[in-house]
Amino acid sequence: MPHPATSHVTDPVTDPASATLLGLRPATVRLLGSLAVLALLAAMAFNLSGVQSLPGLSGASHSDFDMFHVVAQLALEGRIAEAYDLERMYAAQIEFGGAPSAMTWTYPPPFDLLLAPLGLISRDAAYLVFTGGSLLFYLGVLAKLSGRYFGLVLIAALPALMMSVRTGQNGPLIAALAGLTCLLLVRGRGGWAGVPLGLMVLKPHLGVGLGLWGLLTLRWPLVSAAVLTALAASAAATLAFGPGLWAVFLGAVGEAGAHLEAGNYRNYRMGSIHATLTSLGVAHGQAAVAQASVALAAILAVALAARRLPLRPALAVTLMATPLFSPYLYDYDLALYGPALALLLPELDRAGSRALALPIVVCAWIGGGTGLVQNTRGAETGDVAEVTFAGLAVLALALLSLVAMWRVDRVGTDAPPRVEVRTT
């Protein structure tokens, strides 16, 4: 005769035997994570192999990294200012044997300094060091931040990560710095958390959200360490390249604004509201007003999260709101979804809000994967669809995250774990 039913208290976040989000068992989630890692490594291998028969994974595909390597060589030769001039940069790409592409260079001098050592080695070796190292850093931070949710989080962020890997972009590096900031904050090491936040001066507009959250929550050790780290990185770049490079950099940023107004950027690779609206034929001025309105709403969301939500939900909302701040949002920047979802999905599970997980993951795939699909289509047909709805997906994801975390707050992150009744 079976024993009477016994009650077992089960915490969905910590109990490895419980079902996880979307009804998936832990073993299934681990398998998904392994497959995602293998897919990313395969993309890197194809980039390095020179294989031309697989669209989107050919050896010639990491064109963005061609620019990084050219910039590294210009930095070593004392010609870094040429990178900020469109025509001279194009000529330098031809000179150094890269695949010439007319792309503006608007990264701040600390990023130039980071790239400089890569000019000492070949393009493929530099790609392996930069992209491989950034990916390992990202995966390590994500694993620590997400715990047993790692596989599901990685699958959700996979399209943006895949685009970063195939182009050799810096999305995983910047997202890993944001994730490390959150990880250290969650572990109560607020002062040290300011160091990776300060290093986001490499791409400062993606660090604005966390910086704003730190100010609003009066986290002075975090803010102080971030400011000192950013100043140290900027001072090192100034010593290496001279103070005049900052004026050149600011001039290039101004020119980028003119290119944006003229519609010279590829909208299908961008996930901002500005890009979506202009792709639909909306005038630049009107799209800029809409972008500013969305950015203001995102700032208010961060302020609301800082005031009302516990640490992990507040950080999740902050990271989801950050991509809405700027019209310059490329698909590879959405690698930031990884640490954001690592904070968000366990909270949904704890609050019993699993129904929100699927639309959140779908929006992450649309926002981060539109450019990947279009690039693959372009490799096959020679053309791409200029209309994009990625900006709407990015906005919807931020709104869903705010609603989800507000629900978590109402349920209470310290609510008692659910009770499963099992018959033994």
Tab-separated table of C-alpha atoms in Angstrom:
chain	number	residue	atom	x	y	z
A	1	MET	CA	0.000	0.000	0.000
A	2	PRO	CA	1.424	3.418	-0.871
A	3	HIS	CA	2.253	5.786	1.919
A	4	PRO	CA	-0.059	8.763	2.487
A	5	ALA	CA	0.608	11.855	0.411
A	6	THR	CA	3.423	13.954	1.795
A	7	SER	CA	4.067	17.637	1.191
A	8	HIS	CA	7.430	18.832	-0.090
A	9	VAL	CA	8.338	22.525	-0.048
A	10	THR	CA	9.903	23.382	-3.389
A	11	ASP	CA	11.669	26.579	-4.348
A	12	PRO	CA	11.689	26.825	-8.178
A	13	VAL	CA	14.877	28.879	-8.103
A	14	THR	CA	17.052	26.644	-5.969
A	15	ASP	CA	15.548	23.150	-6.189
A	16	PRO	CA	17.178	21.334	-9.131
A	17	ALA	CA	14.372	18.783	-9.193
A	18	SER	CA	11.626	21.288	-9.924
A	19	ALA	CA	10.389	22.225	-13.380
A	20	THR	CA	11.774	25.432	-14.773
A	21	LEU	CA	10.341	28.114	-17.054
A	22	LEU	CA	8.154	27.134	-20.004
A	23	GLY	CA	7.677	23.721	-18.425
A	24	LEU	CA	11.195	22.577	-19.340
A	25	ARG	CA	13.084	20.199	-17.101
A	26	PRO	CA	16.579	21.190	-15.890
A	27	ALA	CA	18.177	18.523	-18.110
A	28	THR	CA	16.448	20.017	-21.161
A	29	VAL	CA	17.624	23.504	-20.264
A	30	ARG	CA	21.209	22.252	-19.874
A	31	LEU	CA	20.973	20.599	-23.286
A	32	LEU	CA	19.707	23.823	-24.871
A	33	GLY	CA	22.575	25.746	-23.307
A	34	SER	CA	25.114	23.261	-24.629
A	35	LEU	CA	23.645	23.456	-28.124
A	36	ALA	CA	23.743	27.256	-28.017
A	37	VAL	CA	27.424	27.249	-26.995
A	38	LEU	CA	28.237	24.763	-29.776
A	39	ALA	CA	26.417	26.975	-32.310
A	40	LEU	CA	28.482	29.998	-31.272
A	41	LEU	CA	31.737	28.053	-31.429
A	42	ALA	CA	30.752	26.687	-34.840
A	43	ALA	CA	30.116	30.227	-36.104
A	44	MET	CA	33.598	31.249	-34.952
A	45	ALA	CA	35.147	28.178	-36.567
A	46	PHE	CA	33.479	28.898	-39.917
A	47	ASN	CA	34.635	32.502	-39.770
A	48	LEU	CA	38.206	31.319	-39.317
A	49	SER	CA	38.000	28.466	-41.821
A	50	GLY	CA	37.278	30.541	-44.913
A	51	VAL	CA	34.326	28.329	-45.885
A	52	GLN	CA	32.172	30.221	-48.373
A	53	SER	CA	29.222	27.880	-48.857
A	54	LEU	CA	27.326	28.640	-45.661
A	55	PRO	CA	25.442	31.981	-45.772
A	56	GLY	CA	26.103	34.152	-42.770
A	57	LEU	CA	28.994	31.988	-41.546
A	58	SER	CA	31.612	32.448	-44.239
A	59	GLY	CA	35.227	33.305	-43.604
A	60	ALA	CA	34.658	36.771	-45.072
A	61	SER	CA	31.746	37.619	-42.811
A	62	HIS	CA	33.406	39.368	-39.884
A	63	SER	CA	33.623	42.685	-41.725
A	64	ASP	CA	33.106	44.752	-38.575
A	65	PHE	CA	36.167	43.156	-37.071
A	66	ASP	CA	38.137	44.128	-40.199
A	67	MET	CA	37.618	47.709	-39.047
A	68	PHE	CA	38.723	46.850	-35.521
A	69	HIS	CA	41.942	45.344	-36.825
A	70	VAL	CA	42.632	48.290	-39.116
A	71	VAL	CA	42.056	50.691	-36.211
A	72	ALA	CA	44.485	48.642	-34.111
A	73	GLN	CA	47.170	49.011	-36.779
A	74	LEU	CA	46.496	52.727	-37.180
A	75	ALA	CA	46.857	53.124	-33.412
A	76	LEU	CA	50.236	51.371	-33.414
A	77	GLU	CA	51.475	53.586	-36.259
A	78	GLY	CA	50.375	56.812	-34.559
A	79	ARG	CA	47.674	57.447	-37.174
A	80	ILE	CA	44.604	56.787	-35.064
A	81	ALA	CA	42.978	60.110	-36.016
A	82	GLU	CA	42.526	58.725	-39.557
A	83	ALA	CA	39.982	56.233	-38.223
A	84	TYR	CA	37.558	59.069	-37.483
A	85	ASP	CA	37.614	60.357	-41.079
A	86	LEU	CA	35.368	58.309	-43.367
A	87	GLU	CA	37.473	58.674	-46.537
A	88	ARG	CA	40.826	58.159	-44.823
A	89	MET	CA	39.487	55.165	-42.940
A	90	TYR	CA	38.294	53.619	-46.194
A	91	ALA	CA	41.745	54.155	-47.682
A	92	ALA	CA	43.372	52.587	-44.615
A	93	GLN	CA	41.204	49.499	-45.001
A	94	ILE	CA	42.545	49.061	-48.527
A	95	GLU	CA	46.105	49.784	-47.396
A	96	PHE	CA	46.063	47.149	-44.665
A	97	GLY	CA	44.407	44.505	-46.800
A	98	GLY	CA	41.014	44.488	-45.136
A	99	ALA	CA	37.627	44.235	-46.805
A	100	PRO	CA	36.884	47.939	-47.482
A	101	SER	CA	33.537	49.128	-46.207
A	102	ALA	CA	32.369	52.711	-45.754
A	103	MET	CA	31.526	52.685	-42.051
A	104	THR	CA	31.949	55.545	-39.618
A	105	TRP	CA	34.185	55.154	-36.558
A	106	THR	CA	32.745	56.793	-33.431
A	107	TYR	CA	34.250	54.779	-30.595
A	108	PRO	CA	35.953	56.785	-27.802
A	109	PRO	CA	39.760	56.743	-27.425
A	110	PRO	CA	39.766	54.114	-24.608
A	111	PHE	CA	38.370	51.599	-27.092
A	112	ASP	CA	41.166	52.485	-29.521
A	113	LEU	CA	43.641	51.759	-26.747
A	114	LEU	CA	42.020	48.399	-26.023
A	115	LEU	CA	42.283	47.403	-29.683
A	116	ALA	CA	45.858	48.584	-30.235
A	117	PRO	CA	47.653	45.349	-29.162
A	118	LEU	CA	45.609	43.384	-31.719
A	119	GLY	CA	47.529	45.201	-34.467
A	120	LEU	CA	50.596	43.125	-33.576
A	121	ILE	CA	49.011	39.878	-34.788
A	122	SER	CA	47.194	38.695	-37.901
A	123	ARG	CA	43.539	39.441	-38.560
A	124	ASP	CA	42.368	35.896	-37.871
A	125	ALA	CA	44.472	35.570	-34.724
A	126	ALA	CA	43.185	38.937	-33.527
A	127	TYR	CA	39.603	37.844	-34.251
A	128	LEU	CA	40.138	34.687	-32.205
A	129	VAL	CA	41.634	36.615	-29.286
A	130	PHE	CA	39.060	39.407	-29.253
A	131	THR	CA	35.886	37.526	-30.142
A	132	GLY	CA	36.812	34.288	-28.413
A	133	GLY	CA	37.981	36.069	-25.271
A	134	SER	CA	34.882	38.278	-25.162
A	135	LEU	CA	32.600	35.266	-25.627
A	136	LEU	CA	34.291	33.299	-22.830
A	137	PHE	CA	34.033	36.323	-20.547
A	138	TYR	CA	30.353	36.702	-21.409
A	139	LEU	CA	29.516	33.032	-20.891
A	140	GLY	CA	31.330	32.959	-17.559
A	141	VAL	CA	29.489	35.991	-16.220
A	142	LEU	CA	26.160	34.730	-17.555
A	143	ALA	CA	26.629	31.324	-15.935
A	144	LYS	CA	27.321	32.910	-12.538
A	145	LEU	CA	24.430	35.350	-12.817
A	146	SER	CA	21.789	32.921	-14.124
A	147	GLY	CA	22.654	29.691	-12.297
A	148	ARG	CA	20.548	26.778	-13.493
A	149	TYR	CA	18.680	29.112	-15.878
A	150	PHE	CA	21.854	29.498	-17.958
A	151	GLY	CA	20.670	27.415	-20.915
A	152	LEU	CA	17.346	29.182	-21.278
A	153	VAL	CA	18.922	32.621	-20.901
A	154	LEU	CA	21.553	31.809	-23.506
A	155	ILE	CA	18.955	30.557	-25.977
A	156	ALA	CA	16.970	33.801	-25.540
A	157	ALA	CA	20.048	35.935	-26.231
A	158	LEU	CA	21.401	33.673	-29.001
A	159	PRO	CA	20.436	35.730	-32.110
A	160	ALA	CA	22.217	38.867	-30.878
A	161	LEU	CA	25.212	36.776	-29.766
A	162	MET	CA	25.365	34.996	-33.105
A	163	MET	CA	25.424	38.332	-34.918
A	164	SER	CA	28.221	39.513	-32.636
A	165	VAL	CA	30.290	36.402	-33.308
A	166	ARG	CA	29.817	36.341	-37.075
A	167	THR	CA	30.793	40.014	-37.402
A	168	GLY	CA	33.448	40.042	-34.658
A	169	GLN	CA	31.636	42.828	-32.832
A	170	ASN	CA	31.967	43.949	-29.217
A	171	GLY	CA	28.442	43.134	-28.020
A	172	PRO	CA	29.512	40.241	-25.738
A	173	LEU	CA	32.334	42.286	-24.187
A	174	ILE	CA	30.137	45.252	-23.265
A	175	ALA	CA	27.297	43.015	-22.077
A	176	ALA	CA	29.731	41.004	-19.950
A	177	LEU	CA	30.895	44.201	-18.236
A	178	ALA	CA	27.251	45.103	-17.516
A	179	GLY	CA	26.583	41.583	-16.275
A	180	LEU	CA	29.646	41.607	-14.033
A	181	THR	CA	28.484	44.915	-12.555
A	182	CYS	CA	25.123	43.325	-11.697
A	183	LEU	CA	26.732	40.134	-10.386
A	184	LEU	CA	28.944	42.071	-7.988
A	185	LEU	CA	25.994	44.180	-6.862
A	186	VAL	CA	23.904	41.076	-6.186
A	187	ARG	CA	26.785	39.673	-4.142
A	188	GLY	CA	26.992	42.845	-2.075
A	189	ARG	CA	30.266	44.139	-3.523
A	190	GLY	CA	29.034	47.531	-4.636
A	191	GLY	CA	32.423	49.253	-4.675
A	192	TRP	CA	34.043	46.651	-6.907
A	193	ALA	CA	30.962	46.699	-9.140
A	194	GLY	CA	31.951	50.214	-10.173
A	195	VAL	CA	35.084	48.940	-11.912
A	196	PRO	CA	33.349	47.040	-14.778
A	197	LEU	CA	30.738	49.807	-14.928
A	198	GLY	CA	33.497	52.381	-15.380
A	199	LEU	CA	35.068	50.239	-18.112
A	200	MET	CA	31.837	50.603	-20.066
A	201	VAL	CA	33.326	53.934	-21.128
A	202	LEU	CA	34.384	51.740	-24.073
A	203	LYS	CA	30.773	52.134	-25.245
A	204	PRO	CA	29.350	54.645	-22.800
A	205	HIS	CA	25.727	54.908	-23.931
A	206	LEU	CA	25.168	51.277	-22.890
A	207	GLY	CA	26.366	52.048	-19.371
A	208	VAL	CA	24.071	55.026	-18.827
A	209	GLY	CA	21.223	52.945	-17.389
A	210	LEU	CA	23.298	51.327	-14.657
A	211	GLY	CA	24.971	54.642	-13.882
A	212	LEU	CA	21.599	56.343	-13.548
A	213	TRP	CA	20.335	53.536	-11.301
A	214	GLY	CA	23.423	53.933	-9.096
A	215	LEU	CA	22.818	57.652	-8.713
A	216	LEU	CA	19.126	57.245	-7.970
A	217	THR	CA	19.762	54.602	-5.324
A	218	LEU	CA	22.598	56.645	-3.775
A	219	ARG	CA	25.125	53.840	-4.318
A	220	TRP	CA	28.084	56.137	-3.851
A	221	PRO	CA	30.797	53.425	-3.713
A	222	LEU	CA	29.509	52.133	-7.066
A	223	VAL	CA	29.311	55.595	-8.633
A	224	SER	CA	32.700	56.712	-7.265
A	225	ALA	CA	34.494	53.588	-8.460
A	226	ALA	CA	32.841	53.846	-11.876
A	227	VAL	CA	33.852	57.498	-12.308
A	228	LEU	CA	37.432	56.845	-11.196
A	229	THR	CA	37.742	53.830	-13.492
A	230	ALA	CA	36.349	55.742	-16.487
A	231	LEU	CA	38.706	58.651	-15.776
A	232	ALA	CA	41.682	56.286	-15.480
A	233	ALA	CA	40.829	54.613	-18.801
A	234	SER	CA	40.388	57.999	-20.465
A	235	ALA	CA	43.654	59.296	-19.015
A	236	ALA	CA	45.510	56.228	-20.296
A	237	ALA	CA	44.094	56.798	-23.787
A	238	THR	CA	45.028	60.477	-23.619
A	239	LEU	CA	48.607	59.627	-22.670
A	240	ALA	CA	48.810	57.107	-25.507
A	241	PHE	CA	47.252	59.193	-28.294
A	242	GLY	CA	47.348	62.808	-27.110
A	243	PRO	CA	44.536	65.093	-25.951
A	244	GLY	CA	43.727	66.209	-29.483
A	245	LEU	CA	42.121	62.872	-30.290
A	246	TRP	CA	39.154	63.728	-28.106
A	247	ALA	CA	38.226	66.658	-30.330
A	248	VAL	CA	38.541	64.407	-33.384
A	249	PHE	CA	36.315	61.820	-31.702
A	250	LEU	CA	33.656	64.415	-30.821
A	251	GLY	CA	33.725	65.702	-34.390
A	252	ALA	CA	33.080	62.174	-35.670
A	253	VAL	CA	30.151	61.803	-33.267
A	254	GLY	CA	28.664	64.986	-34.720
A	255	GLU	CA	29.114	63.640	-38.244
A	256	ALA	CA	27.368	60.422	-37.196
A	257	GLY	CA	24.334	62.519	-36.314
A	258	ALA	CA	24.343	63.949	-39.817
A	259	HIS	CA	24.568	60.448	-41.294
A	260	LEU	CA	21.631	59.368	-39.131
A	261	GLU	CA	19.546	62.308	-40.353
A	262	ALA	CA	20.458	61.508	-43.956
A	263	GLY	CA	19.399	57.882	-43.548
A	264	ASN	CA	22.837	56.455	-44.302
A	265	TYR	CA	22.702	53.713	-41.675
A	266	ARG	CA	21.238	50.263	-42.347
A	267	ASN	CA	17.901	50.294	-40.558
A	268	TYR	CA	17.439	46.529	-40.722
A	269	ARG	CA	20.488	46.086	-38.471
A	270	MET	CA	19.190	48.564	-35.885
A	271	GLY	CA	16.722	48.048	-33.052
A	272	SER	CA	15.826	51.593	-32.097
A	273	ILE	CA	12.422	53.196	-32.483
A	274	HIS	CA	14.065	55.805	-34.702
A	275	ALA	CA	15.279	53.103	-37.104
A	276	THR	CA	11.902	51.346	-37.227
A	277	LEU	CA	9.991	54.557	-37.894
A	278	THR	CA	12.359	55.848	-40.582
A	279	SER	CA	12.293	52.417	-42.253
A	280	LEU	CA	8.520	52.882	-42.497
A	281	GLY	CA	8.938	56.269	-44.170
A	282	VAL	CA	8.572	58.559	-41.145
A	283	ALA	CA	10.644	61.752	-41.435
A	284	HIS	CA	13.827	61.993	-39.382
A	285	GLY	CA	12.520	64.862	-37.255
A	286	GLN	CA	9.378	63.026	-36.238
A	287	ALA	CA	11.311	59.820	-35.608
A	288	ALA	CA	13.770	61.765	-33.450
A	289	VAL	CA	10.903	63.145	-31.341
A	290	ALA	CA	9.536	59.632	-30.906
A	291	GLN	CA	12.989	58.371	-29.964
A	292	ALA	CA	13.401	61.130	-27.385
A	293	SER	CA	9.971	60.306	-25.934
A	294	VAL	CA	10.850	56.635	-25.638
A	295	ALA	CA	14.197	57.510	-24.049
A	296	LEU	CA	12.440	59.705	-21.484
A	297	ALA	CA	10.007	56.888	-20.696
A	298	ALA	CA	12.949	54.517	-20.274
A	299	ILE	CA	14.602	56.926	-17.841
A	300	LEU	CA	11.364	57.102	-15.863
A	301	ALA	CA	11.181	53.301	-15.821
A	302	VAL	CA	14.702	53.113	-14.371
A	303	ALA	CA	13.780	55.744	-11.776
A	304	LEU	CA	10.622	53.847	-10.850
A	305	ALA	CA	12.534	50.572	-10.593
A	306	ALA	CA	15.219	52.211	-8.451
A	307	ARG	CA	12.590	53.574	-6.069
A	308	ARG	CA	10.149	50.674	-5.850
A	309	LEU	CA	11.765	47.341	-6.805
A	310	PRO	CA	14.192	45.021	-5.008
A	311	LEU	CA	17.732	44.702	-6.310
A	312	ARG	CA	17.504	41.937	-8.914
A	313	PRO	CA	14.203	43.074	-10.484
A	314	ALA	CA	15.410	46.680	-10.514
A	315	LEU	CA	18.625	45.723	-12.304
A	316	ALA	CA	16.656	43.623	-14.802
A	317	VAL	CA	14.397	46.573	-15.672
A	318	THR	CA	17.420	48.870	-15.920
A	319	LEU	CA	19.228	46.621	-18.400
A	320	MET	CA	16.071	46.158	-20.474
A	321	ALA	CA	15.458	49.915	-20.557
A	322	THR	CA	19.031	50.811	-21.530
A	323	PRO	CA	18.740	49.926	-25.256
A	324	LEU	CA	15.896	52.450	-25.554
A	325	PHE	CA	18.091	55.439	-24.707
A	326	SER	CA	19.865	55.900	-28.039
A	327	PRO	CA	18.941	55.795	-31.739
A	328	TYR	CA	22.297	54.073	-32.333
A	329	LEU	CA	21.272	50.559	-31.332
A	330	TYR	CA	22.650	47.709	-33.398
A	331	ASP	CA	21.605	44.071	-33.142
A	332	TYR	CA	24.909	42.990	-31.577
A	333	ASP	CA	24.348	45.501	-28.742
A	334	LEU	CA	21.387	43.355	-27.677
A	335	ALA	CA	23.776	40.788	-26.238
A	336	LEU	CA	22.830	42.898	-23.212
A	337	TYR	CA	19.662	40.775	-23.091
A	338	GLY	CA	21.731	37.938	-21.615
A	339	PRO	CA	22.450	39.468	-18.193
A	340	ALA	CA	19.038	41.183	-18.199
A	341	LEU	CA	17.219	37.875	-18.659
A	342	ALA	CA	19.540	36.164	-16.187
A	343	LEU	CA	18.119	38.551	-13.596
A	344	LEU	CA	14.551	38.491	-14.866
A	345	LEU	CA	13.666	34.846	-15.615
A	346	PRO	CA	14.375	33.419	-12.138
A	347	GLU	CA	12.230	36.177	-10.647
A	348	LEU	CA	9.354	35.243	-12.969
A	349	ASP	CA	9.694	31.630	-11.907
A	350	ARG	CA	9.714	32.547	-8.232
A	351	ALA	CA	6.579	34.663	-8.644
A	352	GLY	CA	4.768	32.020	-10.681
A	353	SER	CA	4.569	34.281	-13.747
A	354	ARG	CA	5.711	31.722	-16.285
A	355	ALA	CA	3.158	32.821	-18.888
A	356	LEU	CA	5.182	35.996	-19.462
A	357	ALA	CA	8.349	34.076	-20.284
A	358	LEU	CA	7.389	33.021	-23.814
A	359	PRO	CA	6.504	36.497	-25.163
A	360	ILE	CA	9.660	37.857	-23.523
A	361	VAL	CA	11.830	35.290	-25.292
A	362	VAL	CA	9.998	35.857	-28.598
A	363	CYS	CA	10.582	39.621	-28.400
A	364	ALA	CA	14.258	39.002	-27.616
A	365	TRP	CA	14.560	36.857	-30.733
A	366	ILE	CA	12.841	39.411	-32.969
A	367	GLY	CA	14.861	42.328	-31.607
A	368	GLY	CA	18.187	40.542	-31.730
A	369	GLY	CA	17.575	38.312	-34.751
A	370	THR	CA	16.092	40.570	-37.426
A	371	GLY	CA	19.499	41.685	-38.671
A	372	LEU	CA	20.822	38.119	-38.643
A	373	VAL	CA	17.939	36.886	-40.797
A	374	GLN	CA	18.254	39.817	-43.184
A	375	ASN	CA	22.013	39.382	-43.514
A	376	THR	CA	21.577	35.704	-44.333
A	377	ARG	CA	18.855	36.562	-46.838
A	378	GLY	CA	21.092	39.208	-48.379
A	379	ALA	CA	23.944	36.714	-48.686
A	380	GLU	CA	21.615	34.432	-50.638
A	381	THR	CA	19.659	36.917	-52.768
A	382	GLY	CA	21.801	40.054	-52.771
A	383	ASP	CA	19.101	42.222	-51.251
A	384	VAL	CA	17.476	42.883	-47.899
A	385	ALA	CA	14.159	44.304	-46.744
A	386	GLU	CA	14.738	47.835	-45.503
A	387	VAL	CA	11.600	47.835	-43.324
A	388	THR	CA	12.273	46.592	-39.795
A	389	PHE	CA	10.097	46.056	-36.754
A	390	ALA	CA	12.974	45.254	-34.421
A	391	GLY	CA	12.533	48.566	-32.599
A	392	LEU	CA	8.961	47.640	-31.690
A	393	ALA	CA	10.159	44.291	-30.339
A	394	VAL	CA	12.820	46.007	-28.223
A	395	LEU	CA	10.224	48.412	-26.838
A	396	ALA	CA	7.736	45.594	-26.189
A	397	LEU	CA	10.393	43.599	-24.377
A	398	ALA	CA	11.177	46.519	-22.084
A	399	LEU	CA	7.483	47.017	-21.316
A	400	LEU	CA	6.963	43.301	-20.672
A	401	SER	CA	9.957	43.309	-18.343
A	402	LEU	CA	8.586	46.243	-16.375
A	403	VAL	CA	5.164	44.593	-16.070
A	404	ALA	CA	6.744	41.285	-15.087
A	405	MET	CA	8.960	42.798	-12.418
A	406	TRP	CA	6.080	44.838	-11.080
A	407	ARG	CA	4.147	41.598	-10.708
A	408	VAL	CA	7.114	40.084	-8.918
A	409	ASP	CA	7.145	43.036	-6.545
A	410	ARG	CA	3.432	42.630	-5.815
A	411	VAL	CA	3.827	38.913	-5.176
A	412	GLY	CA	6.938	39.608	-3.118
A	413	THR	CA	10.352	38.141	-3.747
A	414	ASP	CA	10.292	36.815	-0.203
A	415	ALA	CA	6.979	35.042	-0.669
A	416	PRO	CA	6.918	31.479	0.629
A	417	PRO	CA	7.926	28.868	-1.918
A	418	ARG	CA	5.194	26.925	-3.611
A	419	VAL	CA	4.098	23.593	-2.162
A	420	GLU	CA	4.075	20.498	-4.307
A	421	VAL	CA	2.079	17.485	-3.188
A	422	ARG	CA	3.691	14.213	-4.132
A	423	THR	CA	2.483	10.690	-3.547
A	424	THR	CA	5.245	8.399	-2.376
